[in-house]
Short mmCIF file of C-alpha atoms and ligand atoms in Angstrom, two decimals:
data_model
loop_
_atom_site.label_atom_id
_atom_site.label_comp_id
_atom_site.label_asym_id
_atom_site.label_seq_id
_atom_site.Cartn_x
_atom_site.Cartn_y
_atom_site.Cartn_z
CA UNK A 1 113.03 97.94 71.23
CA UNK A 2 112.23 100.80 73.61
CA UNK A 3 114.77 103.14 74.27
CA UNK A 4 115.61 102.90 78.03
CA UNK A 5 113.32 106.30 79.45
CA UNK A 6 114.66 108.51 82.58
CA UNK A 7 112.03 109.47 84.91
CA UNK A 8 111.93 112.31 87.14
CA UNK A 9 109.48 110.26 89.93
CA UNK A 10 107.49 113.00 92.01
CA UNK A 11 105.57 111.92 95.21
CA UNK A 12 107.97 108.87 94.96
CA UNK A 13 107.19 107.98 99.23
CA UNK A 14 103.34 107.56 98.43
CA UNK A 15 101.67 104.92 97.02
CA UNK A 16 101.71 105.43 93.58
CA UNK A 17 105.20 106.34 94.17
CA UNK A 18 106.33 103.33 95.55
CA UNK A 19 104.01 101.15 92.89
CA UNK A 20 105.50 102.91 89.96
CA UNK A 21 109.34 101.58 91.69
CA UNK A 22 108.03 98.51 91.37
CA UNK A 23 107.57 98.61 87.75
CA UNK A 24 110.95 100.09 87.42
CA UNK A 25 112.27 97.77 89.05
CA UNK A 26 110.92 95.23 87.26
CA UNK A 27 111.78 96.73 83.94
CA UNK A 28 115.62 97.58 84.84
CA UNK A 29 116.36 97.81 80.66
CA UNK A 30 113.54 99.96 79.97
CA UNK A 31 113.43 102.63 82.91
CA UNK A 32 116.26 104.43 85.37
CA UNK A 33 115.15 106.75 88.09
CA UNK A 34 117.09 110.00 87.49
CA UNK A 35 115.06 111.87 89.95
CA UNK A 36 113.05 110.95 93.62
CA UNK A 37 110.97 113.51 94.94
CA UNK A 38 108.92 113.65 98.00
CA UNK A 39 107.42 116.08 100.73
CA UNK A 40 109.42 115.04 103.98
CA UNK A 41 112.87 113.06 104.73
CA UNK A 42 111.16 109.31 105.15
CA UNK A 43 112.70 106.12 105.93
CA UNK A 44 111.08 104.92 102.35
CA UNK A 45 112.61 108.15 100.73
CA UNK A 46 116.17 107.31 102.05
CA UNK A 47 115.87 103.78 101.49
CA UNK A 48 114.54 104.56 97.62
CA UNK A 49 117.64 106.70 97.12
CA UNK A 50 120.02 103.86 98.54
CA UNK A 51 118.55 101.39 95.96
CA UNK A 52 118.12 103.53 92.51
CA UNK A 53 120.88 106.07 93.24
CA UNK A 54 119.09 108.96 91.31
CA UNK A 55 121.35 111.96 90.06
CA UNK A 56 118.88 114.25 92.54
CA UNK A 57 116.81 113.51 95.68
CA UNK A 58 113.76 116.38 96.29
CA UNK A 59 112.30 117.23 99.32
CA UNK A 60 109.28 119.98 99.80
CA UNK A 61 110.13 120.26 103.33
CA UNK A 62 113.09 122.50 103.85
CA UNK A 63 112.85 121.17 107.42
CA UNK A 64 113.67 118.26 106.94
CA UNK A 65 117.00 118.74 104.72
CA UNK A 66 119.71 118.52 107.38
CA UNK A 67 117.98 115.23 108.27
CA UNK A 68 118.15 114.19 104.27
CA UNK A 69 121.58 115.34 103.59
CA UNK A 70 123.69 113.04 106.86
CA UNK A 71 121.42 109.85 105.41
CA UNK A 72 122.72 110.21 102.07
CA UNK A 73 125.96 111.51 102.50
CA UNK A 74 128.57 110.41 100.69
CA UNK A 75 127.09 108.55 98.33
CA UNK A 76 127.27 111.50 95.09
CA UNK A 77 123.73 111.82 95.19
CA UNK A 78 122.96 115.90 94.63
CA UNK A 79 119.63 116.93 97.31
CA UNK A 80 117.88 120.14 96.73
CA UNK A 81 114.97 121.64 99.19
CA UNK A 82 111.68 123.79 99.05
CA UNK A 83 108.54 123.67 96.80
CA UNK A 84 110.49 125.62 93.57
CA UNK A 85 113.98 123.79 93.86
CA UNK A 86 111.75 120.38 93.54
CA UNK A 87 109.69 121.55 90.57
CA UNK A 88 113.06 122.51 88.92
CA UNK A 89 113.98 119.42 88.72
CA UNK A 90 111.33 117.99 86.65
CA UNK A 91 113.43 119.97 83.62
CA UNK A 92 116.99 118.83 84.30
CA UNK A 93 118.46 117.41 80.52
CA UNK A 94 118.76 113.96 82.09
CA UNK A 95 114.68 113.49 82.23
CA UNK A 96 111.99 112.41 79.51
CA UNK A 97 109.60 111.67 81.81
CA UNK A 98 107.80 112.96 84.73
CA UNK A 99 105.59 110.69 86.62
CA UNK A 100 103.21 113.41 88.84
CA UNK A 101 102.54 111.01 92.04
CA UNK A 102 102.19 113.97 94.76
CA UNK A 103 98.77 114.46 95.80
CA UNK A 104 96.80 117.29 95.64
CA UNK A 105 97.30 121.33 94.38
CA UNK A 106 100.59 120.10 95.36
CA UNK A 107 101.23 118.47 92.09
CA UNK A 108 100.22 121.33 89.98
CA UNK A 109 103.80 123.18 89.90
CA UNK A 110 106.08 120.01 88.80
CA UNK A 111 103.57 119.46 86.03
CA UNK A 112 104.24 122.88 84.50
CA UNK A 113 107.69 122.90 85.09
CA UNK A 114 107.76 119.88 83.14
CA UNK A 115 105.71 120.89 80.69
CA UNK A 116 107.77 124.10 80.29
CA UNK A 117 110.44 122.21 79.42
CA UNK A 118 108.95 119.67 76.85
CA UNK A 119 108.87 117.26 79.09
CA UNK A 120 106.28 114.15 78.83
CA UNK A 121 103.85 113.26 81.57
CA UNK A 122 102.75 110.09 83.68
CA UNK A 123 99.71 111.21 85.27
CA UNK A 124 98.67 110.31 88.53
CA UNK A 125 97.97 113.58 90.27
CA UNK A 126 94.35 114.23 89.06
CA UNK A 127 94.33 117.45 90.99
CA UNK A 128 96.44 118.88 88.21
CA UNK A 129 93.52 118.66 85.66
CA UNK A 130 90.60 119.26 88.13
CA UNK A 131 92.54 122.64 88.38
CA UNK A 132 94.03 123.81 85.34
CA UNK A 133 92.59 121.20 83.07
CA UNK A 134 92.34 124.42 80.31
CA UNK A 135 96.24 125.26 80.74
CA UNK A 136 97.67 121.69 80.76
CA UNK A 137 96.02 120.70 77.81
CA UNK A 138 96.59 123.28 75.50
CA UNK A 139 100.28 123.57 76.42
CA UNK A 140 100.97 119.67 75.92
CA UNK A 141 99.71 120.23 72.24
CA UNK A 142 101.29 123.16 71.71
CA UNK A 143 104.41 121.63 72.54
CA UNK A 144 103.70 118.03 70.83
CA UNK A 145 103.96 116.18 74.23
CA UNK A 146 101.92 113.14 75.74
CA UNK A 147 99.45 113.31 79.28
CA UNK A 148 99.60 109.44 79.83
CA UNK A 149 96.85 108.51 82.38
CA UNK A 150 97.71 106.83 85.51
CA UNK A 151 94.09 107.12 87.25
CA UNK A 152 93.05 103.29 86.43
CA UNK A 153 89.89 104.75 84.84
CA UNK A 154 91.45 107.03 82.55
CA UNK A 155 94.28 104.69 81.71
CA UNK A 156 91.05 102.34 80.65
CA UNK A 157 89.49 104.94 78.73
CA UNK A 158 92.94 105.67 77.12
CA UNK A 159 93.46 102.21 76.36
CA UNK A 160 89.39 101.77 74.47
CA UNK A 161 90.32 104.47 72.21
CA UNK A 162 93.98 103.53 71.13
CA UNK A 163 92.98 102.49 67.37
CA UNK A 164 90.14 104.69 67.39
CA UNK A 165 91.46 108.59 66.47
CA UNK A 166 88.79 109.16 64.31
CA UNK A 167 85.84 107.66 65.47
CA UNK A 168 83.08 109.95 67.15
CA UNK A 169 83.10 109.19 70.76
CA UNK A 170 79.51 109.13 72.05
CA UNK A 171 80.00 108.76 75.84
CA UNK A 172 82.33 107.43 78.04
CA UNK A 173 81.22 105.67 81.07
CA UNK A 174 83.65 105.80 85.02
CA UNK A 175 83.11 103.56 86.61
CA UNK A 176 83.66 103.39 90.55
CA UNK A 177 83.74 100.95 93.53
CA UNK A 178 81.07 103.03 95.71
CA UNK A 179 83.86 103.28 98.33
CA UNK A 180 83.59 101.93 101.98
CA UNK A 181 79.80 103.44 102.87
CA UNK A 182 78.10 102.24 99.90
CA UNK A 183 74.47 101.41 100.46
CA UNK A 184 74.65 103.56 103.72
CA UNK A 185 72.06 106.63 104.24
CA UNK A 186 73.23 110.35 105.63
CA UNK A 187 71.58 108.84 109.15
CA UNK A 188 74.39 106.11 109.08
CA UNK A 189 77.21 108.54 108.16
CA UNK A 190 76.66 111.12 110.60
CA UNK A 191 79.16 109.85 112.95
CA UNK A 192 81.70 107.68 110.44
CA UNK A 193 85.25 108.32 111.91
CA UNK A 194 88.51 108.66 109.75
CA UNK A 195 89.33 105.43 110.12
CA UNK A 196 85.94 103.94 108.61
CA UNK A 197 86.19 106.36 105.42
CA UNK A 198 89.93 104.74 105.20
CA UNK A 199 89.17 101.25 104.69
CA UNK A 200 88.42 100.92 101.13
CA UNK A 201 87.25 97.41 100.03
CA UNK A 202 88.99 97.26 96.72
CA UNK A 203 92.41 99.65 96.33
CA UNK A 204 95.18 100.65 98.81
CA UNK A 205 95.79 104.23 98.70
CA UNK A 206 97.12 107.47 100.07
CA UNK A 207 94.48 108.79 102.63
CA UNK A 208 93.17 111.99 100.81
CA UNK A 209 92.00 109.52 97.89
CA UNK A 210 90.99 106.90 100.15
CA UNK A 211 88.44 109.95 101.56
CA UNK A 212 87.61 110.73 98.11
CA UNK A 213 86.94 107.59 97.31
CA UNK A 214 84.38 107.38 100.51
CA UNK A 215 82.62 110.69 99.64
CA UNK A 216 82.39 110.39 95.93
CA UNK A 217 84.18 113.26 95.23
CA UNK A 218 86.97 111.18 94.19
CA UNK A 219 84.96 110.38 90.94
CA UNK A 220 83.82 114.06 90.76
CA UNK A 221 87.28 115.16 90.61
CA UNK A 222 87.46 112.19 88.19
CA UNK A 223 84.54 113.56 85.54
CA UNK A 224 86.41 116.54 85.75
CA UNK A 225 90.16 115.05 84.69
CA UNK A 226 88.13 112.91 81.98
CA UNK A 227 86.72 115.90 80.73
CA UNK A 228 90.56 117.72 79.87
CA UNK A 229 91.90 114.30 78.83
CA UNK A 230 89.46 113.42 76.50
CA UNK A 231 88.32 116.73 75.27
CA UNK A 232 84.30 116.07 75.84
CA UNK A 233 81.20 117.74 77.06
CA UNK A 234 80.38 116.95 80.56
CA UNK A 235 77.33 115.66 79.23
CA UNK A 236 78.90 113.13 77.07
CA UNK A 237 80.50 111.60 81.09
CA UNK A 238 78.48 109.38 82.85
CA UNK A 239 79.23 107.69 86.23
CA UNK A 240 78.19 104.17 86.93
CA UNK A 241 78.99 102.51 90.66
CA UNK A 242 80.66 98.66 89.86
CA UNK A 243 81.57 96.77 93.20
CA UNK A 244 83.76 94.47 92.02
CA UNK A 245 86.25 97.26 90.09
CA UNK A 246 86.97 94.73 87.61
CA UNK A 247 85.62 97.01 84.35
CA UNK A 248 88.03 100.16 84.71
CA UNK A 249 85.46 102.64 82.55
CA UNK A 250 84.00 102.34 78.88
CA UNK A 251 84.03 103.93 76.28
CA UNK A 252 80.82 104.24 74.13
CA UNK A 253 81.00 105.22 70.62
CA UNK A 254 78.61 106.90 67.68
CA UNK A 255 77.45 103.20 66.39
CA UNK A 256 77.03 102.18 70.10
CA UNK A 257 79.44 99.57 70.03
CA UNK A 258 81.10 99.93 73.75
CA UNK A 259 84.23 98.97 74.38
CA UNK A 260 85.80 98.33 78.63
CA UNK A 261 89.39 97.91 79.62
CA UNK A 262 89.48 94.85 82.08
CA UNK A 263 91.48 93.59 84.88
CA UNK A 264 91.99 93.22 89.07
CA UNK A 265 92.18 96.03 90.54
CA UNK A 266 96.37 96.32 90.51
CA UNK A 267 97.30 100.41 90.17
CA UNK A 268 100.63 98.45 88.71
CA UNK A 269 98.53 98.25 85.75
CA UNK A 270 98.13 101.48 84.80
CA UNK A 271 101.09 103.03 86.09
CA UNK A 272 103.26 100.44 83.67
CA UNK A 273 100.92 101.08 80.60
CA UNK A 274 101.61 105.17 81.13
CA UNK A 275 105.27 104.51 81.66
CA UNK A 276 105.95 102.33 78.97
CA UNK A 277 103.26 103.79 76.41
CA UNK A 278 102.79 103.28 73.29
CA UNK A 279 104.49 99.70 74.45
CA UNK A 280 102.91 96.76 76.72
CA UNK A 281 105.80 95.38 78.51
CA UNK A 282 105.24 92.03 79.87
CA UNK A 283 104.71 91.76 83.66
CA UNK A 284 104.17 89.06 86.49
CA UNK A 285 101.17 91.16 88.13
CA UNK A 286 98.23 88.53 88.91
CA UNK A 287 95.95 87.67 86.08
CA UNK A 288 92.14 87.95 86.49
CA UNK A 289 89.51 85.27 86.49
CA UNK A 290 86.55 85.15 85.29
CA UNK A 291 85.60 82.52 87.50
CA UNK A 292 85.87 83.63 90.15
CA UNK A 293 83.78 86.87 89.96
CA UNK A 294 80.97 85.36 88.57
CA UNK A 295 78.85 88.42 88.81
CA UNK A 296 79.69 91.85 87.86
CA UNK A 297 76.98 94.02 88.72
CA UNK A 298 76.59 97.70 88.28
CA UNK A 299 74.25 100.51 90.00
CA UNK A 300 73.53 104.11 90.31
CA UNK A 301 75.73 106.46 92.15
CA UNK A 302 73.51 107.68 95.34
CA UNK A 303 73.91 111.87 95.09
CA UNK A 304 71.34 112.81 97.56
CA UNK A 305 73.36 111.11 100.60
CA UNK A 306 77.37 111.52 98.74
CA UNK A 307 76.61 115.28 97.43
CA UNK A 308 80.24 115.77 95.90
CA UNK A 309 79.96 114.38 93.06
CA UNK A 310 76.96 116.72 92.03
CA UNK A 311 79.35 119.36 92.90
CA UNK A 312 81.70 118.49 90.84
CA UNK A 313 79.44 118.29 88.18
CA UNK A 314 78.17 121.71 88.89
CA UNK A 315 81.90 123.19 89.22
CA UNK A 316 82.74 121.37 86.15
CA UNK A 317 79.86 123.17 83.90
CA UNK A 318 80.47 126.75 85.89
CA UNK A 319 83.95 126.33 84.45
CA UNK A 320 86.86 129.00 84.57
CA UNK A 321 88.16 128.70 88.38
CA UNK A 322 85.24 126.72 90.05
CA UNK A 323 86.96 123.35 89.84
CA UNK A 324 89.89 124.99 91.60
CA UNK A 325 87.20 126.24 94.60
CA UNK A 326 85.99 122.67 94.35
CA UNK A 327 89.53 121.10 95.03
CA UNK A 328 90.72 123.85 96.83
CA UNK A 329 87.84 123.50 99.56
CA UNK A 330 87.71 119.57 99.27
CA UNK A 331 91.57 119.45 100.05
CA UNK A 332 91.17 121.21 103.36
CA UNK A 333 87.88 119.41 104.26
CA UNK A 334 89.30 116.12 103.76
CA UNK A 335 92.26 117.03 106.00
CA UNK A 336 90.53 118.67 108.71
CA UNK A 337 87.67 115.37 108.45
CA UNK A 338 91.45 113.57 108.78
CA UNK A 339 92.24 115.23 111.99
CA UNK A 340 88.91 114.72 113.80
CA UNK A 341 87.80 118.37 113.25
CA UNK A 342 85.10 118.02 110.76
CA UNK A 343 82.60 115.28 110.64
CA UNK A 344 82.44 114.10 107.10
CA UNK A 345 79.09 114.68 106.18
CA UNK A 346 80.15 118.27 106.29
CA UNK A 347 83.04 117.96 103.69
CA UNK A 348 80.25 118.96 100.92
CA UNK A 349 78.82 121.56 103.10
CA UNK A 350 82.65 123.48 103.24
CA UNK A 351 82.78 123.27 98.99
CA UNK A 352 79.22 124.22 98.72
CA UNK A 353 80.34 127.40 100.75
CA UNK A 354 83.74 128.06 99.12
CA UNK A 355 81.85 127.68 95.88
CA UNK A 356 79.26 130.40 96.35
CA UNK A 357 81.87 132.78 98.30
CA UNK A 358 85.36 132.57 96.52
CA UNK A 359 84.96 135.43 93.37
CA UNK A 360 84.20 133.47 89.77
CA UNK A 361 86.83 134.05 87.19
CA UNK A 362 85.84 132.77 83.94
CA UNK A 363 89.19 133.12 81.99
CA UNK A 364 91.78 132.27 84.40
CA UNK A 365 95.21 132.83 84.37
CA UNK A 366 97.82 130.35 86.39
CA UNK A 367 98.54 132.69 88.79
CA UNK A 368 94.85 133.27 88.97
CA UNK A 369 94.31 129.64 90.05
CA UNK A 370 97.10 129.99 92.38
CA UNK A 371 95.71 133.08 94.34
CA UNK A 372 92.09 131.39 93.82
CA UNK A 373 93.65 127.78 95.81
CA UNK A 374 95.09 130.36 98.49
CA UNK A 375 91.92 131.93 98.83
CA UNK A 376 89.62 129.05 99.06
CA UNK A 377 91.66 127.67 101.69
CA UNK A 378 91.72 131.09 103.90
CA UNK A 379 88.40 130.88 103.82
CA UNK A 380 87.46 127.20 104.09
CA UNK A 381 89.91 126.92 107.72
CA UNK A 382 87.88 129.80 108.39
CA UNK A 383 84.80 128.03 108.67
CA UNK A 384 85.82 124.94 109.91
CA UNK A 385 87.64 126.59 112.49
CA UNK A 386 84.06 128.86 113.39
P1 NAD B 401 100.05 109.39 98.96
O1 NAD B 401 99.52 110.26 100.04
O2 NAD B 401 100.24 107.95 99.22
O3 NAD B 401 101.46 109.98 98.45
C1 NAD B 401 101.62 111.34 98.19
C2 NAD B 401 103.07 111.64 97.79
O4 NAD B 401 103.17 113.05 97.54
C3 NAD B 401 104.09 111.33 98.88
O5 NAD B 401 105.29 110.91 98.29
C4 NAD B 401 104.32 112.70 99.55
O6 NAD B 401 105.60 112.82 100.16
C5 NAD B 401 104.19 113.61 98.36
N1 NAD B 401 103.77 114.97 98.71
C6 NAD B 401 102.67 115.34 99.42
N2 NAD B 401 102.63 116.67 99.55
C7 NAD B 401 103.71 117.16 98.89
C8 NAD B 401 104.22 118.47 98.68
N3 NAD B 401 103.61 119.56 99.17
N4 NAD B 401 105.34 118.59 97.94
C9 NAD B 401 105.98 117.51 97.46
N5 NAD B 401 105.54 116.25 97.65
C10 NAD B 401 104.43 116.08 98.35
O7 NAD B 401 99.10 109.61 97.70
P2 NAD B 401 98.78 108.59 96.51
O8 NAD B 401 97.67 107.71 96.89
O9 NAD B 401 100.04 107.97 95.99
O10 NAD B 401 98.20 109.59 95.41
C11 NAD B 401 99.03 110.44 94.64
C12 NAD B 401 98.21 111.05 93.52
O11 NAD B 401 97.81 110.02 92.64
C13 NAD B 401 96.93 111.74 93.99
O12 NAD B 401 96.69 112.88 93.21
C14 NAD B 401 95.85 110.71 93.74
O13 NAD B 401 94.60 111.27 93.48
C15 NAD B 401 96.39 110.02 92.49
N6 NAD B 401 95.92 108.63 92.34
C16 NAD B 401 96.25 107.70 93.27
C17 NAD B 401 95.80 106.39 93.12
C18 NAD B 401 96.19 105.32 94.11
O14 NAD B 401 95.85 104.16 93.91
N7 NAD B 401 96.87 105.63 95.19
C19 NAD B 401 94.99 106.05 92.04
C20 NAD B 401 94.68 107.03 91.09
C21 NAD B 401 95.15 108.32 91.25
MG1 MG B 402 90.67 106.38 89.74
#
């Protein structure tokens, strides 16, 4: 029997946020939701804290607090407001668990409050490793405490090697959709609008991923997590494009036996696996199959025409605070390409830029990374702006 596990729940408005309440709630004996944290005062965030009555509600937005604290009144529920009173929260006593769900650099400063405080991890918020991978890492085994994988891909690669400690790992092998423009040349894309790039053909998302997913970079940033998870050489990472996301990633190993972690695309998945780790808890999610995908096919990822993935490749080898340029720039690309200012086959022309501009640091510090993400923003508006 698992003992029932408290979860601080950050980003708990988006959608990994909500799918992760969904486990909960389907798991009442195993999980309660001690905290729910989010960047604004949402319908969804009230309505969350109506039904799970957490000790604490979180908002980034000091804005919007006023707003938060006449919808909750009343009902003994503590609110606290602003980027630092949030991350506090990730080590109050009455959490074992944080589940990192906001997107982007965002995400960084729960994670090391929580690991600060011994706390363990559900990892959703890739963005944390693509940054300070190095940090993260070493501090969880310092400290004895477990990075569980939300990111379906890693979650699959997590779930191959369970069993295997000891065996050499050869390669693994990520496997992504292609996004929305796959097949499509640099002539096509030229005048894709935001709401193109956010129509993915396989997973629902928040709409910086759904981007991500469109421009590849979301499996760049995703070679770059797998490297800090899984402790390998980015040559040992190999990215393979698989329509149908059925095959979540591979592991190969040193006899060349290859093992793949299966299943419909269902971030439900994942998110229960992490939460309930080193458990499988049942669950009513649909069940694939096989006859009805009667082909799985794979191809090669096309990096002339989505050129972010090479970058991340290229950040990823550089090292030190590169991968923090690379997210840094990406971030405000993505948002301006959002907001009609950029056209998106510029998004890898801003990180190429930020990349050769921002100074290199090869042993970074945190607050390093921190003045490097301010930086690389500065100067990334800078150019979209010009
Ligand atoms: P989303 O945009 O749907 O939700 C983001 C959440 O973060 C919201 O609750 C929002 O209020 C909160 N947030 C945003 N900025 C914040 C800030 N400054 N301070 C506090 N909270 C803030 O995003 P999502 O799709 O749920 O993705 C969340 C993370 O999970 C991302 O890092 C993404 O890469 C990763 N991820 C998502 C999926 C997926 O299927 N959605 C899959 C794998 C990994
Ligand atoms: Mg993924």
């Amino acid at each position: 029997m698992m003992m029932i596990k408290r979860l601080a729940l950050m980003g708990s408005t988006g959608s990994i946020g909500q799918q992760s309440l969904e486990v909960v709630r389907q798991h009442p004996d195993n999980f309660v939701v001690n905290v729910l944290a989010a960047n604004n005062c949402s319908n969804i965030l009230i309505s969350q804290a109506k039904e799970f009555r957490p000790k604490v509600v979180a908002i980034a937005n000091e804005a919007h607090y006023p707003q938060l604290k006449a919808a909750l009144d009343g009902l003994g529920i503590e609110l606290v407001a602003g980027d630092k009173a949030l991350a506090e929260t990730c080590s109050l006593p009455e959490i074992d668990m944080v589940v990192a769900a906001i997107v982007g650099f965002a995400g960084l400063r729960p994670v090391v409050e929580a690991l600060n405080s011994g706390k363990h991890i559900a990892l959703a918020n890739k963005e944390t490793l693509v940054v300070a991978g190095e940090w993260v890492m070493n501090k969880a085994k310092k400290i004895n405490v477990d990075i569980l994988p939300i990111d379906s891909e890693h979650s699959a690669i997590f779930q191959c090697l369970e069993g295997e400690k000891l065996n050499p790992v050869e390669k693994i092998i990520l496997t992504g959709s292609g996004g929305p423009f796959r097949g499509m040349n640099a002539e096509k894309l030229k005048n894709i609008s935001p709401t193109d790039a956010l129509r993915h053909p396989n997973w629902s998302m928040g709409p910086k991923i759904t981007v991500d997913s469109a421009s590849l970079m979301n499996k760049g940033l995703e070679v770059i997590e797998a490297k800090y998870l899984f402790n390998l050489d980015p040559s040992q990472i190999e990215v393979i494009i698989h329509p149908q996301s059925i095959i979540h990633s591979l592991v190969q190993f040193a006899d060349g036996s290859i093992k793949a972690q299966m299943g419909l695309p269902d971030m439900r998945l994942p998110i229960q696996y992490a939460l309930s780790y080193p458990q499988r808890l049942p669950s009513s999610f649909p069940r694939f199959d096989f006859m009805r995908y009667p082909s799985l096919t794979f191809e090669k990822p096309d990096t002339l025409t989505f050129r972010s993935l090479n970058l991340a490749y290229q950040a990823l080898r550089k090292g030190g605070n590169m991968a923090c340029i690379l997210n840094a720039a990406n971030e405000i690309a993505v948002h301006a390409f959002l907001n009609h200012y950029l056209p998106f086959l510029h998004i890898p022309r801003i990180i190429e830029q930020c990349m050769e501009k921002i100074p290199f640091l090869s042993a970074p510090s945190l607050s390093d990374l921190y003045e490097t993400d301010r930086l690389t923003r500065e100067f990334a508006t800078s150019l979209i702006q010009t």
